[in-house]
Amino acid sequence: MQYVKHLPTYMVQRYLGWKATTYTENKAWYRRLADEGQRPRAMIISCCDSRVHVTSIFGADQGEFFIHRNIANLVPPFTQDGDHHGTSAAVEYAVSALKVAHVVVLGHSNCGGIKGCHDMCAGLAPELEEKSSFVGRWMNIMRPGYDRISSLPEADRTRALEKEAVLVSLENLMSFPFVQSAVEDGSLTLHGLWNDIGDGSLHQYDTATKSFIAI
């Protein structure tokens, strides 16, 4: 595997700094996590976007959240086709094995995946409609959301679609039998959030008003 290279220097230096400070100062805690395993209270499904820093937003420590990241924080609908399903596997493990009490879908502003989905659904990104596009096929999950916002003024569509991504994912979560069962027996709650990267605000979906309200 000659194509595998050593880490860039800046990453090595940052690791060594972490090992000498944060790890050394909390060595007993890390050893406890290793020995006793993880007991996260919540699963958070967020975007791969490097600007979305889940642990910083919630001030979380290691072992507190089971975090799954993918393009545009999407959950596909439940299906058993024998194919590879990374997000579905993460949901299954979090709910069925780790018994998390909460599953949080966290969307965000200025999402490139959502912009691509909008352009694809509007016929402006034919390259994403190609079967060879992994991003395009993944963003097909969002087509129901696009249909719900397509009549809005063009300037409002992308922001609305970012929030629809959260709602589509929540709807799809309930298509998983083990999620539905856990929600119905009260052992699991679902939450929808949207983060504005620029102003740091966090909005949660309110079922009473059917809108996202600032926390």
mmCIF file with all atom_site columns, C-alpha atoms in Angstrom:
data_model
loop_
_atom_site.group_PDB
_atom_site.id
_atom_site.type_symbol
_atom_site.label_atom_id
_atom_site.label_alt_id
_atom_site.label_comp_id
_atom_site.label_asym_id
_atom_site.label_entity_id
_atom_site.label_seq_id
_atom_site.pdbx_PDB_ins_code
_atom_site.Cartn_x
_atom_site.Cartn_y
_atom_site.Cartn_z
_atom_site.occupancy
_atom_site.B_iso_or_equiv
_atom_site.pdbx_formal_charge
_atom_site.auth_seq_id
_atom_site.auth_comp_id
_atom_site.auth_asym_id
_atom_site.auth_atom_id
_atom_site.pdbx_PDB_model_num
ATOM 1   C CA . MET A 1 1   ? 0.000   0.000  0.000   1.00 0.00 ? 1   MET A CA 1
ATOM 2   C CA . GLN A 1 2   ? 2.560   2.527  -1.209  1.00 0.00 ? 2   GLN A CA 1
ATOM 3   C CA . TYR A 1 3   ? -0.145  5.183  -1.546  1.00 0.00 ? 3   TYR A CA 1
ATOM 4   C CA . VAL A 1 4   ? -0.573  5.404  2.248   1.00 0.00 ? 4   VAL A CA 1
ATOM 5   C CA . LYS A 1 5   ? 1.598   8.178  3.683   1.00 0.00 ? 5   LYS A CA 1
ATOM 6   C CA . HIS A 1 6   ? 2.509   9.504  7.120   1.00 0.00 ? 6   HIS A CA 1
ATOM 7   C CA . LEU A 1 7   ? 0.325   12.149 8.730   1.00 0.00 ? 7   LEU A CA 1
ATOM 8   C CA . PRO A 1 8   ? 1.123   15.788 7.921   1.00 0.00 ? 8   PRO A CA 1
ATOM 9   C CA . THR A 1 9   ? 3.317   17.453 10.518  1.00 0.00 ? 9   THR A CA 1
ATOM 10  C CA . TYR A 1 10  ? 0.645   19.789 11.868  1.00 0.00 ? 10  TYR A CA 1
ATOM 11  C CA . MET A 1 11  ? -1.609  16.854 12.742  1.00 0.00 ? 11  MET A CA 1
ATOM 12  C CA . VAL A 1 12  ? 1.209   15.020 14.499  1.00 0.00 ? 12  VAL A CA 1
ATOM 13  C CA . GLN A 1 13  ? 2.063   18.118 16.504  1.00 0.00 ? 13  GLN A CA 1
ATOM 14  C CA . ARG A 1 14  ? -1.541  18.637 17.545  1.00 0.00 ? 14  ARG A CA 1
ATOM 15  C CA . TYR A 1 15  ? -1.843  15.022 18.615  1.00 0.00 ? 15  TYR A CA 1
ATOM 16  C CA . LEU A 1 16  ? 1.331   15.240 20.706  1.00 0.00 ? 16  LEU A CA 1
ATOM 17  C CA . GLY A 1 17  ? 0.019   18.410 22.316  1.00 0.00 ? 17  GLY A CA 1
ATOM 18  C CA . TRP A 1 18  ? -3.268  16.696 23.175  1.00 0.00 ? 18  TRP A CA 1
ATOM 19  C CA . LYS A 1 19  ? -1.489  13.627 24.563  1.00 0.00 ? 19  LYS A CA 1
ATOM 20  C CA . ALA A 1 20  ? 0.768   15.772 26.755  1.00 0.00 ? 20  ALA A CA 1
ATOM 21  C CA . THR A 1 21  ? -2.037  17.935 28.144  1.00 0.00 ? 21  THR A CA 1
ATOM 22  C CA . THR A 1 22  ? -5.679  16.845 27.865  1.00 0.00 ? 22  THR A CA 1
ATOM 23  C CA . TYR A 1 23  ? -4.983  13.122 27.938  1.00 0.00 ? 23  TYR A CA 1
ATOM 24  C CA . THR A 1 24  ? -2.341  13.270 30.664  1.00 0.00 ? 24  THR A CA 1
ATOM 25  C CA . GLU A 1 25  ? -4.552  15.446 32.876  1.00 0.00 ? 25  GLU A CA 1
ATOM 26  C CA . ASN A 1 26  ? -7.510  13.067 32.439  1.00 0.00 ? 26  ASN A CA 1
ATOM 27  C CA . LYS A 1 27  ? -5.737  9.724  32.124  1.00 0.00 ? 27  LYS A CA 1
ATOM 28  C CA . ALA A 1 28  ? -7.944  7.971  34.686  1.00 0.00 ? 28  ALA A CA 1
ATOM 29  C CA . TRP A 1 29  ? -11.082 9.033  32.830  1.00 0.00 ? 29  TRP A CA 1
ATOM 30  C CA . TYR A 1 30  ? -9.814  7.717  29.500  1.00 0.00 ? 30  TYR A CA 1
ATOM 31  C CA . ARG A 1 31  ? -8.817  4.415  31.087  1.00 0.00 ? 31  ARG A CA 1
ATOM 32  C CA . ARG A 1 32  ? -12.246 4.112  32.636  1.00 0.00 ? 32  ARG A CA 1
ATOM 33  C CA . LEU A 1 33  ? -13.888 4.710  29.244  1.00 0.00 ? 33  LEU A CA 1
ATOM 34  C CA . ALA A 1 34  ? -11.667 2.030  27.715  1.00 0.00 ? 34  ALA A CA 1
ATOM 35  C CA . ASP A 1 35  ? -12.319 -0.509 30.476  1.00 0.00 ? 35  ASP A CA 1
ATOM 36  C CA . GLU A 1 36  ? -16.028 0.045  31.049  1.00 0.00 ? 36  GLU A CA 1
ATOM 37  C CA . GLY A 1 37  ? -17.127 0.798  27.490  1.00 0.00 ? 37  GLY A CA 1
ATOM 38  C CA . GLN A 1 38  ? -19.368 3.595  26.271  1.00 0.00 ? 38  GLN A CA 1
ATOM 39  C CA . ARG A 1 39  ? -22.711 4.620  27.731  1.00 0.00 ? 39  ARG A CA 1
ATOM 40  C CA . PRO A 1 40  ? -23.745 7.629  25.640  1.00 0.00 ? 40  PRO A CA 1
ATOM 41  C CA . ARG A 1 41  ? -26.955 9.348  26.612  1.00 0.00 ? 41  ARG A CA 1
ATOM 42  C CA . ALA A 1 42  ? -27.756 10.526 23.093  1.00 0.00 ? 42  ALA A CA 1
ATOM 43  C CA . MET A 1 43  ? -27.042 9.877  19.451  1.00 0.00 ? 43  MET A CA 1
ATOM 44  C CA . ILE A 1 44  ? -26.454 12.934 17.294  1.00 0.00 ? 44  ILE A CA 1
ATOM 45  C CA . ILE A 1 45  ? -26.757 12.728 13.523  1.00 0.00 ? 45  ILE A CA 1
ATOM 46  C CA . SER A 1 46  ? -24.994 15.711 11.997  1.00 0.00 ? 46  SER A CA 1
ATOM 47  C CA . CYS A 1 47  ? -23.427 16.827 8.740   1.00 0.00 ? 47  CYS A CA 1
ATOM 48  C CA . CYS A 1 48  ? -19.840 16.052 7.712   1.00 0.00 ? 48  CYS A CA 1
ATOM 49  C CA . ASP A 1 49  ? -19.299 19.800 7.276   1.00 0.00 ? 49  ASP A CA 1
ATOM 50  C CA . SER A 1 50  ? -16.105 20.777 9.108   1.00 0.00 ? 50  SER A CA 1
ATOM 51  C CA . ARG A 1 51  ? -17.817 23.853 10.530  1.00 0.00 ? 51  ARG A CA 1
ATOM 52  C CA . VAL A 1 52  ? -20.309 21.763 12.506  1.00 0.00 ? 52  VAL A CA 1
ATOM 53  C CA . HIS A 1 53  ? -18.525 21.017 15.796  1.00 0.00 ? 53  HIS A CA 1
ATOM 54  C CA . VAL A 1 54  ? -21.034 18.971 17.750  1.00 0.00 ? 54  VAL A CA 1
ATOM 55  C CA . THR A 1 55  ? -19.007 18.435 20.909  1.00 0.00 ? 55  THR A CA 1
ATOM 56  C CA . SER A 1 56  ? -18.161 22.141 21.136  1.00 0.00 ? 56  SER A CA 1
ATOM 57  C CA . ILE A 1 57  ? -21.776 23.252 20.669  1.00 0.00 ? 57  ILE A CA 1
ATOM 58  C CA . PHE A 1 58  ? -22.925 21.114 23.592  1.00 0.00 ? 58  PHE A CA 1
ATOM 59  C CA . GLY A 1 59  ? -19.732 21.202 25.652  1.00 0.00 ? 59  GLY A CA 1
ATOM 60  C CA . ALA A 1 60  ? -19.584 17.415 25.529  1.00 0.00 ? 60  ALA A CA 1
ATOM 61  C CA . ASP A 1 61  ? -16.882 15.127 26.885  1.00 0.00 ? 61  ASP A CA 1
ATOM 62  C CA . GLN A 1 62  ? -15.661 11.854 25.398  1.00 0.00 ? 62  GLN A CA 1
ATOM 63  C CA . GLY A 1 63  ? -18.192 9.090  25.892  1.00 0.00 ? 63  GLY A CA 1
ATOM 64  C CA . GLU A 1 64  ? -21.192 11.408 26.180  1.00 0.00 ? 64  GLU A CA 1
ATOM 65  C CA . PHE A 1 65  ? -22.516 11.383 22.603  1.00 0.00 ? 65  PHE A CA 1
ATOM 66  C CA . PHE A 1 66  ? -22.685 8.684  19.945  1.00 0.00 ? 66  PHE A CA 1
ATOM 67  C CA . ILE A 1 67  ? -22.089 10.821 16.850  1.00 0.00 ? 67  ILE A CA 1
ATOM 68  C CA . HIS A 1 68  ? -22.785 9.855  13.254  1.00 0.00 ? 68  HIS A CA 1
ATOM 69  C CA . ARG A 1 69  ? -21.928 12.254 10.459  1.00 0.00 ? 69  ARG A CA 1
ATOM 70  C CA . ASN A 1 70  ? -22.863 12.141 6.796   1.00 0.00 ? 70  ASN A CA 1
ATOM 71  C CA . ILE A 1 71  ? -23.606 14.513 3.926   1.00 0.00 ? 71  ILE A CA 1
ATOM 72  C CA . ALA A 1 72  ? -26.484 16.808 4.979   1.00 0.00 ? 72  ALA A CA 1
ATOM 73  C CA . ASN A 1 73  ? -27.294 14.924 8.216   1.00 0.00 ? 73  ASN A CA 1
ATOM 74  C CA . LEU A 1 74  ? -29.701 12.571 6.439   1.00 0.00 ? 74  LEU A CA 1
ATOM 75  C CA . VAL A 1 75  ? -31.339 9.359  7.571   1.00 0.00 ? 75  VAL A CA 1
ATOM 76  C CA . PRO A 1 76  ? -32.558 7.144  4.726   1.00 0.00 ? 76  PRO A CA 1
ATOM 77  C CA . PRO A 1 77  ? -35.889 5.332  4.989   1.00 0.00 ? 77  PRO A CA 1
ATOM 78  C CA . PHE A 1 78  ? -35.844 1.851  6.503   1.00 0.00 ? 78  PHE A CA 1
ATOM 79  C CA . THR A 1 79  ? -35.058 -0.866 3.990   1.00 0.00 ? 79  THR A CA 1
ATOM 80  C CA . GLN A 1 80  ? -33.716 -4.410 4.177   1.00 0.00 ? 80  GLN A CA 1
ATOM 81  C CA . ASP A 1 81  ? -32.145 -5.023 0.790   1.00 0.00 ? 81  ASP A CA 1
ATOM 82  C CA . GLY A 1 82  ? -28.919 -6.643 1.956   1.00 0.00 ? 82  GLY A CA 1
ATOM 83  C CA . ASP A 1 83  ? -26.853 -3.680 0.754   1.00 0.00 ? 83  ASP A CA 1
ATOM 84  C CA . HIS A 1 84  ? -24.444 -1.491 2.725   1.00 0.00 ? 84  HIS A CA 1
ATOM 85  C CA . HIS A 1 85  ? -26.209 1.004  4.995   1.00 0.00 ? 85  HIS A CA 1
ATOM 86  C CA . GLY A 1 86  ? -23.803 2.906  7.239   1.00 0.00 ? 86  GLY A CA 1
ATOM 87  C CA . THR A 1 87  ? -26.296 5.393  8.664   1.00 0.00 ? 87  THR A CA 1
ATOM 88  C CA . SER A 1 88  ? -28.936 2.738  9.270   1.00 0.00 ? 88  SER A CA 1
ATOM 89  C CA . ALA A 1 89  ? -26.348 0.546  10.992  1.00 0.00 ? 89  ALA A CA 1
ATOM 90  C CA . ALA A 1 90  ? -25.353 3.437  13.256  1.00 0.00 ? 90  ALA A CA 1
ATOM 91  C CA . VAL A 1 91  ? -28.997 4.076  14.181  1.00 0.00 ? 91  VAL A CA 1
ATOM 92  C CA . GLU A 1 92  ? -29.574 0.385  14.882  1.00 0.00 ? 92  GLU A CA 1
ATOM 93  C CA . TYR A 1 93  ? -26.501 0.166  17.109  1.00 0.00 ? 93  TYR A CA 1
ATOM 94  C CA . ALA A 1 94  ? -27.343 3.349  19.016  1.00 0.00 ? 94  ALA A CA 1
ATOM 95  C CA . VAL A 1 95  ? -30.967 2.402  19.689  1.00 0.00 ? 95  VAL A CA 1
ATOM 96  C CA . SER A 1 96  ? -30.812 -1.384 20.007  1.00 0.00 ? 96  SER A CA 1
ATOM 97  C CA . ALA A 1 97  ? -27.373 -1.952 21.564  1.00 0.00 ? 97  ALA A CA 1
ATOM 98  C CA . LEU A 1 98  ? -26.438 1.277  23.341  1.00 0.00 ? 98  LEU A CA 1
ATOM 99  C CA . LYS A 1 99  ? -30.028 2.084  24.347  1.00 0.00 ? 99  LYS A CA 1
ATOM 100 C CA . VAL A 1 100 ? -29.601 5.831  23.917  1.00 0.00 ? 100 VAL A CA 1
ATOM 101 C CA . ALA A 1 101 ? -32.401 7.924  25.369  1.00 0.00 ? 101 ALA A CA 1
ATOM 102 C CA . HIS A 1 102 ? -32.317 10.570 22.652  1.00 0.00 ? 102 HIS A CA 1
ATOM 103 C CA . VAL A 1 103 ? -31.660 10.761 18.920  1.00 0.00 ? 103 VAL A CA 1
ATOM 104 C CA . VAL A 1 104 ? -30.933 14.280 17.703  1.00 0.00 ? 104 VAL A CA 1
ATOM 105 C CA . VAL A 1 105 ? -30.844 15.283 14.030  1.00 0.00 ? 105 VAL A CA 1
ATOM 106 C CA . LEU A 1 106 ? -28.747 18.437 13.713  1.00 0.00 ? 106 LEU A CA 1
ATOM 107 C CA . GLY A 1 107 ? -28.969 20.491 10.520  1.00 0.00 ? 107 GLY A CA 1
ATOM 108 C CA . HIS A 1 108 ? -27.066 23.683 9.796   1.00 0.00 ? 108 HIS A CA 1
ATOM 109 C CA . SER A 1 109 ? -26.894 26.824 7.670   1.00 0.00 ? 109 SER A CA 1
ATOM 110 C CA . ASN A 1 110 ? -25.009 27.129 4.373   1.00 0.00 ? 110 ASN A CA 1
ATOM 111 C CA . CYS A 1 111 ? -24.957 23.357 3.856   1.00 0.00 ? 111 CYS A CA 1
ATOM 112 C CA . GLY A 1 112 ? -23.232 22.464 0.594   1.00 0.00 ? 112 GLY A CA 1
ATOM 113 C CA . GLY A 1 113 ? -25.063 19.152 0.330   1.00 0.00 ? 113 GLY A CA 1
ATOM 114 C CA . ILE A 1 114 ? -28.425 20.847 0.649   1.00 0.00 ? 114 ILE A CA 1
ATOM 115 C CA . LYS A 1 115 ? -27.445 23.452 -1.954  1.00 0.00 ? 115 LYS A CA 1
ATOM 116 C CA . GLY A 1 116 ? -26.468 20.610 -4.281  1.00 0.00 ? 116 GLY A CA 1
ATOM 117 C CA . CYS A 1 117 ? -29.773 18.860 -3.627  1.00 0.00 ? 117 CYS A CA 1
ATOM 118 C CA . HIS A 1 118 ? -31.682 22.042 -4.419  1.00 0.00 ? 118 HIS A CA 1
ATOM 119 C CA . ASP A 1 119 ? -29.797 22.540 -7.663  1.00 0.00 ? 119 ASP A CA 1
ATOM 120 C CA . MET A 1 120 ? -30.187 18.897 -8.662  1.00 0.00 ? 120 MET A CA 1
ATOM 121 C CA . CYS A 1 121 ? -33.936 18.858 -8.005  1.00 0.00 ? 121 CYS A CA 1
ATOM 122 C CA . ALA A 1 122 ? -34.302 22.175 -9.841  1.00 0.00 ? 122 ALA A CA 1
ATOM 123 C CA . GLY A 1 123 ? -32.510 20.766 -12.886 1.00 0.00 ? 123 GLY A CA 1
ATOM 124 C CA . LEU A 1 124 ? -29.447 22.979 -12.405 1.00 0.00 ? 124 LEU A CA 1
ATOM 125 C CA . ALA A 1 125 ? -26.919 20.259 -11.563 1.00 0.00 ? 125 ALA A CA 1
ATOM 126 C CA . PRO A 1 126 ? -27.177 17.467 -14.150 1.00 0.00 ? 126 PRO A CA 1
ATOM 127 C CA . GLU A 1 127 ? -23.879 15.982 -12.945 1.00 0.00 ? 127 GLU A CA 1
ATOM 128 C CA . LEU A 1 128 ? -25.564 15.082 -9.646  1.00 0.00 ? 128 LEU A CA 1
ATOM 129 C CA . GLU A 1 129 ? -28.316 13.258 -11.504 1.00 0.00 ? 129 GLU A CA 1
ATOM 130 C CA . GLU A 1 130 ? -25.814 10.825 -12.982 1.00 0.00 ? 130 GLU A CA 1
ATOM 131 C CA . LYS A 1 131 ? -25.998 7.325  -11.509 1.00 0.00 ? 131 LYS A CA 1
ATOM 132 C CA . SER A 1 132 ? -22.256 7.545  -10.900 1.00 0.00 ? 132 SER A CA 1
ATOM 133 C CA . SER A 1 133 ? -22.681 10.433 -8.434  1.00 0.00 ? 133 SER A CA 1
ATOM 134 C CA . PHE A 1 134 ? -22.636 9.160  -4.860  1.00 0.00 ? 134 PHE A CA 1
ATOM 135 C CA . VAL A 1 135 ? -23.654 12.597 -3.610  1.00 0.00 ? 135 VAL A CA 1
ATOM 136 C CA . GLY A 1 136 ? -26.579 12.827 -6.009  1.00 0.00 ? 136 GLY A CA 1
ATOM 137 C CA . ARG A 1 137 ? -27.916 9.398  -5.147  1.00 0.00 ? 137 ARG A CA 1
ATOM 138 C CA . TRP A 1 138 ? -27.600 10.175 -1.438  1.00 0.00 ? 138 TRP A CA 1
ATOM 139 C CA . MET A 1 139 ? -29.387 13.504 -1.853  1.00 0.00 ? 139 MET A CA 1
ATOM 140 C CA . ASN A 1 140 ? -32.318 11.732 -3.492  1.00 0.00 ? 140 ASN A CA 1
ATOM 141 C CA . ILE A 1 141 ? -33.395 11.070 0.096   1.00 0.00 ? 141 ILE A CA 1
ATOM 142 C CA . MET A 1 142 ? -34.287 14.766 0.231   1.00 0.00 ? 142 MET A CA 1
ATOM 143 C CA . ARG A 1 143 ? -36.626 14.894 -2.767  1.00 0.00 ? 143 ARG A CA 1
ATOM 144 C CA . PRO A 1 144 ? -39.793 14.776 -0.584  1.00 0.00 ? 144 PRO A CA 1
ATOM 145 C CA . GLY A 1 145 ? -38.451 17.795 1.289   1.00 0.00 ? 145 GLY A CA 1
ATOM 146 C CA . TYR A 1 146 ? -37.718 19.661 -1.927  1.00 0.00 ? 146 TYR A CA 1
ATOM 147 C CA . ASP A 1 147 ? -41.247 19.027 -3.142  1.00 0.00 ? 147 ASP A CA 1
ATOM 148 C CA . ARG A 1 148 ? -42.584 20.703 0.004   1.00 0.00 ? 148 ARG A CA 1
ATOM 149 C CA . ILE A 1 149 ? -40.553 23.892 -0.461  1.00 0.00 ? 149 ILE A CA 1
ATOM 150 C CA . SER A 1 150 ? -40.380 24.166 -4.264  1.00 0.00 ? 150 SER A CA 1
ATOM 151 C CA . SER A 1 151 ? -43.148 26.783 -4.406  1.00 0.00 ? 151 SER A CA 1
ATOM 152 C CA . LEU A 1 152 ? -41.303 29.206 -2.098  1.00 0.00 ? 152 LEU A CA 1
ATOM 153 C CA . PRO A 1 153 ? -39.466 32.233 -3.488  1.00 0.00 ? 153 PRO A CA 1
ATOM 154 C CA . GLU A 1 154 ? -36.090 31.123 -4.810  1.00 0.00 ? 154 GLU A CA 1
ATOM 155 C CA . ALA A 1 155 ? -34.189 33.155 -2.224  1.00 0.00 ? 155 ALA A CA 1
ATOM 156 C CA . ASP A 1 156 ? -35.891 31.248 0.614   1.00 0.00 ? 156 ASP A CA 1
ATOM 157 C CA . ARG A 1 157 ? -35.684 27.717 -0.721  1.00 0.00 ? 157 ARG A CA 1
ATOM 158 C CA . THR A 1 158 ? -32.193 26.656 0.377   1.00 0.00 ? 158 THR A CA 1
ATOM 159 C CA . ARG A 1 159 ? -32.663 27.754 3.991   1.00 0.00 ? 159 ARG A CA 1
ATOM 160 C CA . ALA A 1 160 ? -36.061 26.055 4.070   1.00 0.00 ? 160 ALA A CA 1
ATOM 161 C CA . LEU A 1 161 ? -34.568 22.900 2.566   1.00 0.00 ? 161 LEU A CA 1
ATOM 162 C CA . GLU A 1 162 ? -31.901 22.789 5.286   1.00 0.00 ? 162 GLU A CA 1
ATOM 163 C CA . LYS A 1 163 ? -34.688 22.517 7.830   1.00 0.00 ? 163 LYS A CA 1
ATOM 164 C CA . GLU A 1 164 ? -36.646 20.077 5.686   1.00 0.00 ? 164 GLU A CA 1
ATOM 165 C CA . ALA A 1 165 ? -33.586 17.816 5.763   1.00 0.00 ? 165 ALA A CA 1
ATOM 166 C CA . VAL A 1 166 ? -34.037 17.560 9.515   1.00 0.00 ? 166 VAL A CA 1
ATOM 167 C CA . LEU A 1 167 ? -37.748 16.782 9.173   1.00 0.00 ? 167 LEU A CA 1
ATOM 168 C CA . VAL A 1 168 ? -37.241 14.197 6.422   1.00 0.00 ? 168 VAL A CA 1
ATOM 169 C CA . SER A 1 169 ? -34.657 12.459 8.589   1.00 0.00 ? 169 SER A CA 1
ATOM 170 C CA . LEU A 1 170 ? -37.000 12.440 11.592  1.00 0.00 ? 170 LEU A CA 1
ATOM 171 C CA . GLU A 1 171 ? -39.779 11.008 9.442   1.00 0.00 ? 171 GLU A CA 1
ATOM 172 C CA . ASN A 1 172 ? -37.448 8.332  8.114   1.00 0.00 ? 172 ASN A CA 1
ATOM 173 C CA . LEU A 1 173 ? -36.255 7.458  11.611  1.00 0.00 ? 173 LEU A CA 1
ATOM 174 C CA . MET A 1 174 ? -39.817 6.504  12.493  1.00 0.00 ? 174 MET A CA 1
ATOM 175 C CA . SER A 1 175 ? -39.844 4.036  9.591   1.00 0.00 ? 175 SER A CA 1
ATOM 176 C CA . PHE A 1 176 ? -37.353 1.876  11.537  1.00 0.00 ? 176 PHE A CA 1
ATOM 177 C CA . PRO A 1 177 ? -39.423 -0.610 13.591  1.00 0.00 ? 177 PRO A CA 1
ATOM 178 C CA . PHE A 1 178 ? -37.039 -0.564 16.552  1.00 0.00 ? 178 PHE A CA 1
ATOM 179 C CA . VAL A 1 179 ? -37.064 3.251  16.638  1.00 0.00 ? 179 VAL A CA 1
ATOM 180 C CA . GLN A 1 180 ? -40.847 3.421  16.450  1.00 0.00 ? 180 GLN A CA 1
ATOM 181 C CA . SER A 1 181 ? -41.154 0.820  19.213  1.00 0.00 ? 181 SER A CA 1
ATOM 182 C CA . ALA A 1 182 ? -38.742 2.681  21.496  1.00 0.00 ? 182 ALA A CA 1
ATOM 183 C CA . VAL A 1 183 ? -40.508 6.005  20.886  1.00 0.00 ? 183 VAL A CA 1
ATOM 184 C CA . GLU A 1 184 ? -43.896 4.483  21.593  1.00 0.00 ? 184 GLU A CA 1
ATOM 185 C CA . ASP A 1 185 ? -42.799 2.868  24.855  1.00 0.00 ? 185 ASP A CA 1
ATOM 186 C CA . GLY A 1 186 ? -41.205 6.114  26.029  1.00 0.00 ? 186 GLY A CA 1
ATOM 187 C CA . SER A 1 187 ? -37.606 4.896  26.179  1.00 0.00 ? 187 SER A CA 1
ATOM 188 C CA . LEU A 1 188 ? -36.509 7.078  23.253  1.00 0.00 ? 188 LEU A CA 1
ATOM 189 C CA . THR A 1 189 ? -37.225 10.641 22.193  1.00 0.00 ? 189 THR A CA 1
ATOM 190 C CA . LEU A 1 190 ? -36.418 12.259 18.855  1.00 0.00 ? 190 LEU A CA 1
ATOM 191 C CA . HIS A 1 191 ? -35.270 15.852 18.441  1.00 0.00 ? 191 HIS A CA 1
ATOM 192 C CA . GLY A 1 192 ? -34.757 18.127 15.435  1.00 0.00 ? 192 GLY A CA 1
ATOM 193 C CA . LEU A 1 193 ? -32.264 20.987 15.588  1.00 0.00 ? 193 LEU A CA 1
ATOM 194 C CA . TRP A 1 194 ? -30.885 23.550 13.149  1.00 0.00 ? 194 TRP A CA 1
ATOM 195 C CA . ASN A 1 195 ? -27.728 25.556 13.815  1.00 0.00 ? 195 ASN A CA 1
ATOM 196 C CA . ASP A 1 196 ? -26.903 28.914 12.252  1.00 0.00 ? 196 ASP A CA 1
ATOM 197 C CA . ILE A 1 197 ? -23.134 28.740 11.884  1.00 0.00 ? 197 ILE A CA 1
ATOM 198 C CA . GLY A 1 198 ? -22.721 32.488 11.478  1.00 0.00 ? 198 GLY A CA 1
ATOM 199 C CA . ASP A 1 199 ? -24.528 33.716 14.578  1.00 0.00 ? 199 ASP A CA 1
ATOM 200 C CA . GLY A 1 200 ? -24.199 30.582 16.709  1.00 0.00 ? 200 GLY A CA 1
ATOM 201 C CA . SER A 1 201 ? -27.937 30.241 17.288  1.00 0.00 ? 201 SER A CA 1
ATOM 202 C CA . LEU A 1 202 ? -29.601 26.867 17.754  1.00 0.00 ? 202 LEU A CA 1
ATOM 203 C CA . HIS A 1 203 ? -33.217 26.247 16.785  1.00 0.00 ? 203 HIS A CA 1
ATOM 204 C CA . GLN A 1 204 ? -35.347 23.265 17.764  1.00 0.00 ? 204 GLN A CA 1
ATOM 205 C CA . TYR A 1 205 ? -38.377 21.898 15.952  1.00 0.00 ? 205 TYR A CA 1
ATOM 206 C CA . ASP A 1 206 ? -41.599 22.526 17.818  1.00 0.00 ? 206 ASP A CA 1
ATOM 207 C CA . THR A 1 207 ? -44.421 20.154 16.977  1.00 0.00 ? 207 THR A CA 1
ATOM 208 C CA . ALA A 1 208 ? -47.098 22.542 18.264  1.00 0.00 ? 208 ALA A CA 1
ATOM 209 C CA . THR A 1 209 ? -46.188 25.348 15.853  1.00 0.00 ? 209 THR A CA 1
ATOM 210 C CA . LYS A 1 210 ? -44.604 23.108 13.217  1.00 0.00 ? 210 LYS A CA 1
ATOM 211 C CA . SER A 1 211 ? -41.635 25.437 13.049  1.00 0.00 ? 211 SER A CA 1
ATOM 212 C CA . PHE A 1 212 ? -38.082 25.812 14.302  1.00 0.00 ? 212 PHE A CA 1
ATOM 213 C CA . ILE A 1 213 ? -37.833 28.004 17.403  1.00 0.00 ? 213 ILE A CA 1
ATOM 214 C CA . ALA A 1 214 ? -34.640 29.544 18.750  1.00 0.00 ? 214 ALA A CA 1
ATOM 215 C CA . ILE A 1 215 ? -33.404 28.030 22.008  1.00 0.00 ? 215 ILE A CA 1
#
